[in-house]
Each structure stands twice: as structure tokens, then as C-alpha cells.
Coordinates of N, CA, C and O and ligand atoms in Angstrom, one line a residue:
X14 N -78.5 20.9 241.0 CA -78.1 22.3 240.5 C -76.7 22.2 239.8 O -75.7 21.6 240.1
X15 N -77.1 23.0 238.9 CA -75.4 22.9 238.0 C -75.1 24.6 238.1 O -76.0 25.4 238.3
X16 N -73.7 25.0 238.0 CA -73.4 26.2 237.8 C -73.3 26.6 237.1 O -73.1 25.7 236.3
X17 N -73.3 27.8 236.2 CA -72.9 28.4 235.2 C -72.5 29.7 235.3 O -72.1 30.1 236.3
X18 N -72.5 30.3 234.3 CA -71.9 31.7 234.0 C -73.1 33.1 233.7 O -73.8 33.0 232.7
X19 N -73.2 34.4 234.7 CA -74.2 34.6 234.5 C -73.7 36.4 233.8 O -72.9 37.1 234.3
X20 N -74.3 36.6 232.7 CA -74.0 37.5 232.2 C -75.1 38.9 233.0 O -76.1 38.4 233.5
X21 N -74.9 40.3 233.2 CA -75.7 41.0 233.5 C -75.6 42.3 232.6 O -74.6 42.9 232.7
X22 N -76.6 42.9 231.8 CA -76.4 43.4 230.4 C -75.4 44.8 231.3 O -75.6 44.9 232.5
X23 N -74.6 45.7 230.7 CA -74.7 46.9 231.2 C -73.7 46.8 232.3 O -73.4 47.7 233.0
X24 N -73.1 45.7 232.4 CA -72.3 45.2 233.7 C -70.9 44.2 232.5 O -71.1 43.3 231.6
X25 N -69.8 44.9 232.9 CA -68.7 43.7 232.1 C -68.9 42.7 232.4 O -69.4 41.8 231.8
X26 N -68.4 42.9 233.8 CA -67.9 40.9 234.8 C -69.1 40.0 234.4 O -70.3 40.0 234.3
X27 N -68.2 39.5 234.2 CA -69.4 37.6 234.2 C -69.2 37.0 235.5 O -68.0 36.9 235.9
X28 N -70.2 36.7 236.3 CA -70.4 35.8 237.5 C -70.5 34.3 237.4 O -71.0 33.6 236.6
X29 N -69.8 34.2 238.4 CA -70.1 31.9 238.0 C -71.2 32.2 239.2 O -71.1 32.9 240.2
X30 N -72.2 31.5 238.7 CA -73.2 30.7 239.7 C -72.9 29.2 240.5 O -73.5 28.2 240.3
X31 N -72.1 29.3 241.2 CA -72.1 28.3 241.8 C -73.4 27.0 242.3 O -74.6 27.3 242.5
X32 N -73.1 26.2 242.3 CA -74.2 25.2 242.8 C -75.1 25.3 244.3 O -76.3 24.9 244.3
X33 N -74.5 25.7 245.2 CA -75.2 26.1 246.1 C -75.7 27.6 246.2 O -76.5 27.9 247.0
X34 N -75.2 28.5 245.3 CA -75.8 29.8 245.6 C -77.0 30.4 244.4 O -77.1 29.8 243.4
X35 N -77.8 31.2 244.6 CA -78.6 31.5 243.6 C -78.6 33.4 243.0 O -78.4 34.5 243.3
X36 N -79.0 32.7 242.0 CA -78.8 34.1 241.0 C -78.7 35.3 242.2 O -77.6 35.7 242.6
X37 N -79.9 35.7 242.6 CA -79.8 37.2 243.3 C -78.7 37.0 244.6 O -78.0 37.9 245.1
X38 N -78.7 35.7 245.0 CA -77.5 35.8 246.1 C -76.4 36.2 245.5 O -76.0 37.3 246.1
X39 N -75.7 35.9 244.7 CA -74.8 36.3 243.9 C -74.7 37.8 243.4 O -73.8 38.6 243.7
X40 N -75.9 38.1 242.7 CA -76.0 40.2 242.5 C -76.0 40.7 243.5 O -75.4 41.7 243.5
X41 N -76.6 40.2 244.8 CA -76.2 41.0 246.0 C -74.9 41.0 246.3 O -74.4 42.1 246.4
X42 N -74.2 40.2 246.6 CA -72.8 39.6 247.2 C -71.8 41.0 246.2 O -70.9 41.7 246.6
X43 N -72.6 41.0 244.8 CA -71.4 42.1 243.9 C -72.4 43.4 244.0 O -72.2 44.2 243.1
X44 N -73.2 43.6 244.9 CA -73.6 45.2 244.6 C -74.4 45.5 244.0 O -74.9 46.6 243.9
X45 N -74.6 44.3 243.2 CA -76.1 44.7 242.0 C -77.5 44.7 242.5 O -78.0 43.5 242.5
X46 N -78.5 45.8 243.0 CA -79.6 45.5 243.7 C -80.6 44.7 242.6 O -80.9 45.1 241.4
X47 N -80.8 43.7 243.1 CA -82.8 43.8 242.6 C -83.3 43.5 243.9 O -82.7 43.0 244.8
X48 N -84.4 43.8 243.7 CA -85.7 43.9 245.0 C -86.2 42.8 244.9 O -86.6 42.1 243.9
X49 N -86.2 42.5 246.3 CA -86.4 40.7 246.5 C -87.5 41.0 248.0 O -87.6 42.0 248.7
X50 N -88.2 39.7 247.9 CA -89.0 39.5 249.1 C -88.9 38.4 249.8 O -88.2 38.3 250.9
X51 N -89.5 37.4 249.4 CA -90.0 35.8 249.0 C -88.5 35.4 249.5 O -88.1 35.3 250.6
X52 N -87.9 35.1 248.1 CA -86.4 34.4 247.9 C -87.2 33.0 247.9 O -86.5 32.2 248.6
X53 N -88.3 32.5 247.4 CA -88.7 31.6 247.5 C -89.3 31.3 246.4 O -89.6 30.1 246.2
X54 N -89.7 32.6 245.3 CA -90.6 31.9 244.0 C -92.1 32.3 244.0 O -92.9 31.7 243.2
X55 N -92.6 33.3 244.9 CA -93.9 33.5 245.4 C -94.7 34.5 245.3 O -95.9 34.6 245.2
X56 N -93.7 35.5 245.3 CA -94.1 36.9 245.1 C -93.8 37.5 244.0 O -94.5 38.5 243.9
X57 N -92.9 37.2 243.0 CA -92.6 38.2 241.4 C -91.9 39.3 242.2 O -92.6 40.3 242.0
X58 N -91.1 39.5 243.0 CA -90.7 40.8 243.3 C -89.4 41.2 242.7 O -89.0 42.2 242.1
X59 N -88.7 40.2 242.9 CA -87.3 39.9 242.2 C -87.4 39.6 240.6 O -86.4 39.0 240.2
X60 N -88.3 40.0 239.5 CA -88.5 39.4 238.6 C -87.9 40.6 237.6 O -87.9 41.8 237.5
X61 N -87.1 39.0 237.0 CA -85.3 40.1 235.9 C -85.9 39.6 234.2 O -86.7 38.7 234.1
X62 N -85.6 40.2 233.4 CA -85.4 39.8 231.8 C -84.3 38.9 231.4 O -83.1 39.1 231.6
X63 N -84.9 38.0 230.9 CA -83.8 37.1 229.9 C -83.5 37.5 228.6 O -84.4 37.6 227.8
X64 N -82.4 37.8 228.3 CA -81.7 38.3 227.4 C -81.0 37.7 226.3 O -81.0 38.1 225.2
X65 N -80.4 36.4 226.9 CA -80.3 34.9 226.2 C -80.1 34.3 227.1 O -79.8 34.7 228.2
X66 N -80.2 32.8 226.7 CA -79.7 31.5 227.4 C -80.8 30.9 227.5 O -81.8 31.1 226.8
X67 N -80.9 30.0 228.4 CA -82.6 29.2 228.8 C -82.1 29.1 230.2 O -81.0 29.0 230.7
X68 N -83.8 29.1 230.9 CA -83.7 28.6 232.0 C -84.6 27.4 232.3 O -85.3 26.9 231.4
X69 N -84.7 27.0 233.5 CA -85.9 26.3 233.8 C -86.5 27.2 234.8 O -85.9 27.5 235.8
X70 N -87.7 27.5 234.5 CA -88.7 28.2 235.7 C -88.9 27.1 237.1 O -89.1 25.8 237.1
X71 N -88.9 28.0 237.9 CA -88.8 27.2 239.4 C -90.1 28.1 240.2 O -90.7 27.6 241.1
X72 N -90.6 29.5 239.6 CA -91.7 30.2 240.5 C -92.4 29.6 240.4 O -92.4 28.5 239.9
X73 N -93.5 30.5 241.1 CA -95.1 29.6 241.2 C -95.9 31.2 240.7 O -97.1 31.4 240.9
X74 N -95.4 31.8 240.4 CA -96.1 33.0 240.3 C -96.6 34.0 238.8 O -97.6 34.6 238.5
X75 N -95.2 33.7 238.3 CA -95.5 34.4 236.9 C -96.1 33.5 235.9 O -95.9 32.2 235.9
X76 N -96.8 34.0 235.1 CA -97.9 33.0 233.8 C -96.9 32.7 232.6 O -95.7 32.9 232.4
X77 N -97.9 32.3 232.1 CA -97.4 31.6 230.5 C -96.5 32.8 229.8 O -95.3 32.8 229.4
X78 N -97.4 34.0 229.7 CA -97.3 35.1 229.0 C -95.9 35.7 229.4 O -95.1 36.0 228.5
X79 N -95.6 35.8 230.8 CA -94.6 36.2 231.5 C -93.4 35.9 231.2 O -92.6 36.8 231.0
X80 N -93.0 34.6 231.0 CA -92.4 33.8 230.6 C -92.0 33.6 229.0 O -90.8 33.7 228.7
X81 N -92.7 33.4 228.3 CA -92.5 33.3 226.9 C -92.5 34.2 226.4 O -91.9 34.1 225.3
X82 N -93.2 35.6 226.7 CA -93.7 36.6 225.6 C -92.5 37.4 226.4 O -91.5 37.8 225.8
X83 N -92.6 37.7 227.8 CA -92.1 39.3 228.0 C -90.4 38.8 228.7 O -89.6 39.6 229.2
X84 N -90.3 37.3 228.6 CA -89.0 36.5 229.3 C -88.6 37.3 230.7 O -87.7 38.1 230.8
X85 N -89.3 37.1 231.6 CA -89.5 37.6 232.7 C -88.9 35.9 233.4 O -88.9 34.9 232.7
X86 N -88.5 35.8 234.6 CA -88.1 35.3 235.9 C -87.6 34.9 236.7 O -86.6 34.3 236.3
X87 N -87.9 34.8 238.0 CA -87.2 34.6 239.2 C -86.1 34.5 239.6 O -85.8 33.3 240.0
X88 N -85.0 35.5 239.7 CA -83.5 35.1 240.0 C -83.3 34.6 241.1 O -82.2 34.1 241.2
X89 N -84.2 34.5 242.5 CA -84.2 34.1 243.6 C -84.5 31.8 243.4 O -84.0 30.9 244.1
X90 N -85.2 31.8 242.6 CA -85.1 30.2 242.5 C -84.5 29.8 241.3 O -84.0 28.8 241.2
X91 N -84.7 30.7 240.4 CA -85.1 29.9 238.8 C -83.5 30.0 238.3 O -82.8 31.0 238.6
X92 N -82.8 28.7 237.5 CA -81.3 28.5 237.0 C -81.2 28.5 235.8 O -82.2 28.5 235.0
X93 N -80.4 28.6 235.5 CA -79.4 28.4 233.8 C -79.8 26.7 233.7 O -79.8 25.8 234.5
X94 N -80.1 26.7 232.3 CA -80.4 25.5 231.6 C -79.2 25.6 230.9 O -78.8 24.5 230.7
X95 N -78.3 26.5 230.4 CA -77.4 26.8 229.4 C -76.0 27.2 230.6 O -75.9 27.6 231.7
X96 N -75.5 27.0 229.9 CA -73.8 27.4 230.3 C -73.8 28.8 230.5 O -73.4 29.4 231.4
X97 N -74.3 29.2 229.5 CA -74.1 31.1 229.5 C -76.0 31.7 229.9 O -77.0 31.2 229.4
X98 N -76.0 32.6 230.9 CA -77.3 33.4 230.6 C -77.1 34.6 230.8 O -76.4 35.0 231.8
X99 N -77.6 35.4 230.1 CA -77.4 36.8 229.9 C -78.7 37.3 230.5 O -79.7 36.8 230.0
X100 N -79.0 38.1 231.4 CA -80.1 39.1 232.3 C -79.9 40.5 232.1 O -78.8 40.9 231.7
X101 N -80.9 41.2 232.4 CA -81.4 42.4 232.6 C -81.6 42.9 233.7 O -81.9 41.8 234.2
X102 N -81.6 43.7 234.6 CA -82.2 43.5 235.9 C -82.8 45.3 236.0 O -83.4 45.7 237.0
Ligands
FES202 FE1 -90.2 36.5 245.7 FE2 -88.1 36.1 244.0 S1 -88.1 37.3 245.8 S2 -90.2 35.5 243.7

């Protein structure tokens, strides 16, 4: 795992992602809810928009479509491929 910098649209601060923490650990820690279940990649409950950046998908849950068409997921496993990622939540 690498860290980066995670943008949240609607939100100034930029967050560093550290290497041992993960996206929603991090939105929680500053106050920002999303609804989580799993924290494992299983359920889509926690599932945010990408805005820019790349990630690598880590779920087992959301489809092709999910992913490429509507840039949907998982802030509980899935990381920044890029230095910068900008989200929605
Ligand atoms: Fe279940 Fe993220 S909380 S997929």
C-alpha cells in the first residue's frame, strides 16, 4: 500500500492516506460519514464516486458497469493508483 492524498468534493482539506489506514477510516476519523458495513469489499454499502484519479478496485461486489460507467467504489478496501484522488461521497 502506498499513500496518497485524498480529495473530498465539497470539503477544502485534503487528507493523506496513510499506508496502514483506509479511505473511510480516514472520513470517519474527520467527521465525514459514509455508511459502511463489511469494511471488507462485500457488501457495496460504503460505495463513493470517483471524481479523478485512478484506483485499483479491491471489492468483490460492484460489476463492470459500476466501475467504468457510473465510477463507483469501495472506500473501505479499494486505493489510489494516483497521487491525487478526488471523491464524492
Ligand atoms: Fe462493505 Fe465497503 S463497507 S463494501
Amino acid at each position: 500500500n502506498k499513500e496518497f492524498t485524498l480529495k473530498v468534493t465539497g470539503h477544502e482539506k485534503e487528507f493523506l492516506i496513510p499506508k496502514d489506514k483506509s479511505i473511510i477510516q480516514v472520513l470517519k476519523e474527520n467527521d465525514i460519514f459514509v455508511p459502511m458495513s463489511c469494511e471488507n469489499g462485500v457488501c457495496g454499502t460504503c460505495k463513493c464516486k470517483i471524481k479523478s484519479g485512478e484506483v485499483e478496485h479491491k471489492d468483490m461486489v460492484l460489476n463492470a458497469n459500476e466501475h467504468q460507467v457510473q465510477k463507483l467504489f469501495t472506500p473501505c478496501v479499494t486505493r489510489a493508483t494516483t497521487e491525487t484522488l478526488e471523491i464524492s461521497v
